[in-house]
């Protein structure tokens, strides 16, 4: 199957200029100034991308694909992700995580859902475990999960600094990180520990102490929700100055901003102004998570649902509102997560990579067309491939 995309301006995410791009089956086959097809050539779809920007398919590295939450009892367990929640948002690669509820949400179910999303057309991996320590894995051991199960690429999300976390000690975190590290080394995977950081004032202390007391490198950890409050954000800057990765969560509700949550686009600008290297920063949506609102006594006031569509919205805001160049802002949802998570075929437009592409309308950076593994999923902003039950 051949698809030729002509006249698009390619951001790889670095700017390549106006080029033609040929998709061969599931891969990016050729990128060239001009690709011409001989007359009467075999089956080929030609797409004129004049006035469009061609960018890599987005990677959302923290999504509750089987649903999450449930902090307001069983009826508040959030629903599963549907295919078009991802594709309409330009997301072609997802990393699934469990979250708060490691009892009714299981690894078997998470892997089955990841396989389902793959059968429907996008790429999906998962992390092993949930908020709680000791981790509930698939095989009984972290390293075995990562080494033996293709879909499992690391650990997460393990919760710290949160009233819902099991308050892991430095020793417990060190053991998790070293098991993840060994699993990653022996399987060629990232083997990273995705850490949920809550609102408590311990912030990143547990993982920083692991780094101080052992020779586990700081980049073994991938802390998320760094923008959730102003004091954690400042700690995030300090952590990044030591070389650590920082992940911002794009799903939010207005009340969180009133309480001091840092809007991702503004946070990105601030980190760059603080001389944090762009390669250390990523955005994830926390899609399908419950966004619970607790009062000062820990009583649940209400909850909303995290949305994958917020991922690119914040990148777009970083460009349009904060003046960050597109090729820089794009990195937080393309090249950076691909590098951090060792997804070697993802996150960039170059020959031989997977044909995951998003075509943006140049005038307003809205999503026009989405390709996942060479297949067109979205056309003129509408889903042309739907999930099985959509
Ligand atoms: Zn979380």
mmCIF file of C-alpha atoms in Angstrom, residues 66 98 101-111:
data_model
loop_
_atom_site.group_PDB
_atom_site.id
_atom_site.type_symbol
_atom_site.label_atom_id
_atom_site.label_comp_id
_atom_site.label_asym_id
_atom_site.label_seq_id
_atom_site.Cartn_x
_atom_site.Cartn_y
_atom_site.Cartn_z
ATOM 1 C CA UNK A 66 -9.046 0.689 30.965
ATOM 2 C CA UNK A 98 -3.686 1.475 35.877
ATOM 3 C CA UNK A 101 -7.333 1.167 41.801
ATOM 4 C CA UNK A 102 -5.031 -1.845 41.613
ATOM 5 C CA UNK A 103 -7.748 -4.173 42.877
ATOM 6 C CA UNK A 104 -10.492 -4.089 40.262
ATOM 7 C CA UNK A 105 -8.156 -2.862 37.491
ATOM 8 C CA UNK A 106 -5.709 -5.609 36.594
ATOM 9 C CA UNK A 107 -2.632 -6.087 34.431
ATOM 10 C CA UNK A 108 -4.381 -8.787 32.358
ATOM 11 C CA UNK A 109 -7.179 -6.379 31.558
ATOM 12 C CA UNK A 110 -4.707 -3.570 30.785
ATOM 13 C CA UNK A 111 -2.788 -5.738 28.316
#
